[in-house]
Amino acid sequence: MSAPPSMMGTCHCSRCRKLGAAVMVFIRRDSLSWVQGREDVVLYQPEAPYTYGRCFCRRCGTSLGEILSQEESFPISAHALDGDLDLRNRFHEFVAEKPAWLPICDSAEQFEGHPVMS
């Protein structure tokens, strides 16, 4: 990436939890350049009512979020990035679907569904 991620958020929806990649960072498409491995990225397109496809590496299984998105900005799994990030979690979304055994241990804003950012 030629620019660092712009924001970090945590999704607690049942779908993201099953992917094992609920912490996402948002990157700009124009900052992403592929050096190698693009051919190993597979897109899983869910059935309705879900609309967002999720990507993963077919070699190692790493969850990659929406790395093949054509949107200007999109989320990728924070866990897929090497090194430290100079970001802190900004929000928690779909907290209504969060399992009871997982406490939220930061002061980031919480939303029942998709966030409405001010």
Coordinates of C-alpha atoms in Angstrom, one line a residue:
M1 CA 0.0 0.0 0.0
S2 CA 1.2 3.4 -0.8
A3 CA -0.9 5.0 1.9
P4 CA -1.7 3.7 5.4
P5 CA -5.2 2.6 6.2
S6 CA -7.5 5.5 7.1
M7 CA -9.7 3.9 9.8
M8 CA -10.2 0.8 11.9
G9 CA -13.5 -0.8 13.0
T10 CA -14.7 -4.0 14.5
C11 CA -17.7 -5.9 13.1
H12 CA -19.6 -8.3 15.5
C13 CA -22.0 -9.7 12.9
S14 CA -22.2 -13.4 12.8
R15 CA -20.8 -13.5 9.3
C16 CA -17.6 -11.6 10.1
R17 CA -17.1 -13.6 13.3
K18 CA -17.2 -16.8 11.3
L19 CA -14.5 -15.4 9.0
G20 CA -12.3 -14.9 12.0
A21 CA -11.6 -11.4 10.8
A22 CA -13.9 -9.0 12.6
V23 CA -11.3 -6.2 12.9
M24 CA -11.1 -4.3 9.6
V25 CA -9.1 -1.4 8.3
F26 CA -10.2 0.8 5.5
I27 CA -7.9 1.4 2.5
R28 CA -8.1 3.4 -0.7
R29 CA -8.2 1.3 -3.9
D30 CA -5.7 3.7 -5.6
S31 CA -3.2 3.0 -2.7
L32 CA -3.2 -0.8 -3.3
S33 CA -0.8 -2.3 -5.8
W34 CA -0.3 -6.0 -6.2
V35 CA 3.3 -7.3 -6.1
Q36 CA 2.3 -11.0 -6.2
G37 CA -0.4 -13.4 -5.2
R38 CA -3.4 -11.7 -6.8
E39 CA -4.2 -14.9 -8.6
D40 CA -4.5 -16.7 -5.3
V41 CA -7.3 -14.5 -4.0
V42 CA -10.7 -16.1 -4.1
L43 CA -14.0 -14.2 -3.8
Y44 CA -16.8 -15.7 -1.8
Q45 CA -20.1 -14.1 -2.9
P46 CA -22.9 -14.8 -0.3
E47 CA -26.5 -15.3 -1.0
A48 CA -29.1 -12.7 -0.2
P49 CA -29.8 -10.9 2.1
Y50 CA -26.0 -10.4 2.4
T51 CA -24.4 -8.2 -0.3
Y52 CA -20.7 -7.9 0.5
G53 CA -18.4 -10.5 -1.0
R54 CA -15.4 -11.7 1.2
C55 CA -12.0 -12.6 -0.1
F56 CA -9.5 -15.1 1.1
C57 CA -6.2 -16.6 0.0
R58 CA -6.6 -20.0 -1.5
R59 CA -3.0 -21.0 -0.5
C60 CA -3.1 -20.2 3.2
G61 CA -6.7 -19.4 4.0
T62 CA -6.1 -15.9 5.3
S63 CA -9.2 -13.8 5.4
L64 CA -8.7 -10.6 3.3
G65 CA -12.0 -8.7 3.7
E66 CA -13.1 -7.0 0.5
I67 CA -9.6 -6.6 -1.1
L68 CA -11.0 -7.1 -4.7
S69 CA -13.6 -4.4 -4.2
Q70 CA -13.9 -1.8 -7.0
E71 CA -15.1 0.8 -4.5
E72 CA -12.9 3.8 -3.8
S73 CA -12.4 2.8 -0.2
F74 CA -13.0 -0.7 1.3
P75 CA -12.3 -2.8 4.3
I76 CA -9.6 -5.5 4.6
S77 CA -8.8 -7.6 7.5
A78 CA -6.4 -5.9 9.9
H79 CA -5.0 -9.3 10.7
A80 CA -3.7 -9.7 7.2
L81 CA -1.3 -6.8 7.4
D82 CA 2.2 -7.4 8.7
G83 CA 3.6 -4.9 11.2
D84 CA 2.0 -2.5 13.6
L85 CA -0.7 0.0 12.6
D86 CA -0.9 3.6 13.8
L87 CA -4.6 3.3 14.3
R88 CA -7.0 2.6 17.1
N89 CA -10.5 1.0 16.8
R90 CA -13.0 3.8 15.9
F91 CA -16.2 1.8 16.1
H92 CA -18.0 -1.5 16.8
E93 CA -20.8 -2.4 14.4
F94 CA -23.6 -5.0 14.8
V95 CA -23.1 -5.1 18.6
A96 CA -26.7 -6.5 18.7
E97 CA -25.2 -9.7 17.2
K98 CA -22.1 -9.8 19.5
P99 CA -21.8 -13.0 21.6
A100 CA -22.2 -12.5 25.3
W101 CA -18.8 -14.1 26.0
L102 CA -17.0 -11.3 24.1
P103 CA -16.7 -8.1 26.1
I104 CA -16.0 -4.8 24.4
C105 CA -12.9 -3.4 26.1
D106 CA -12.4 -0.1 24.5
S107 CA -14.3 3.2 24.4
A108 CA -15.0 3.2 20.6
E109 CA -18.5 4.1 19.5
Q110 CA -20.9 1.3 19.3
F111 CA -23.7 0.7 16.8
E112 CA -26.5 -1.8 16.7
G113 CA -26.0 -2.1 12.9
H114 CA -24.0 -0.3 10.3
P115 CA -22.4 2.8 11.8
V116 CA -23.6 6.3 11.1
M117 CA -20.4 8.3 11.4
S118 CA -20.5 11.9 12.3

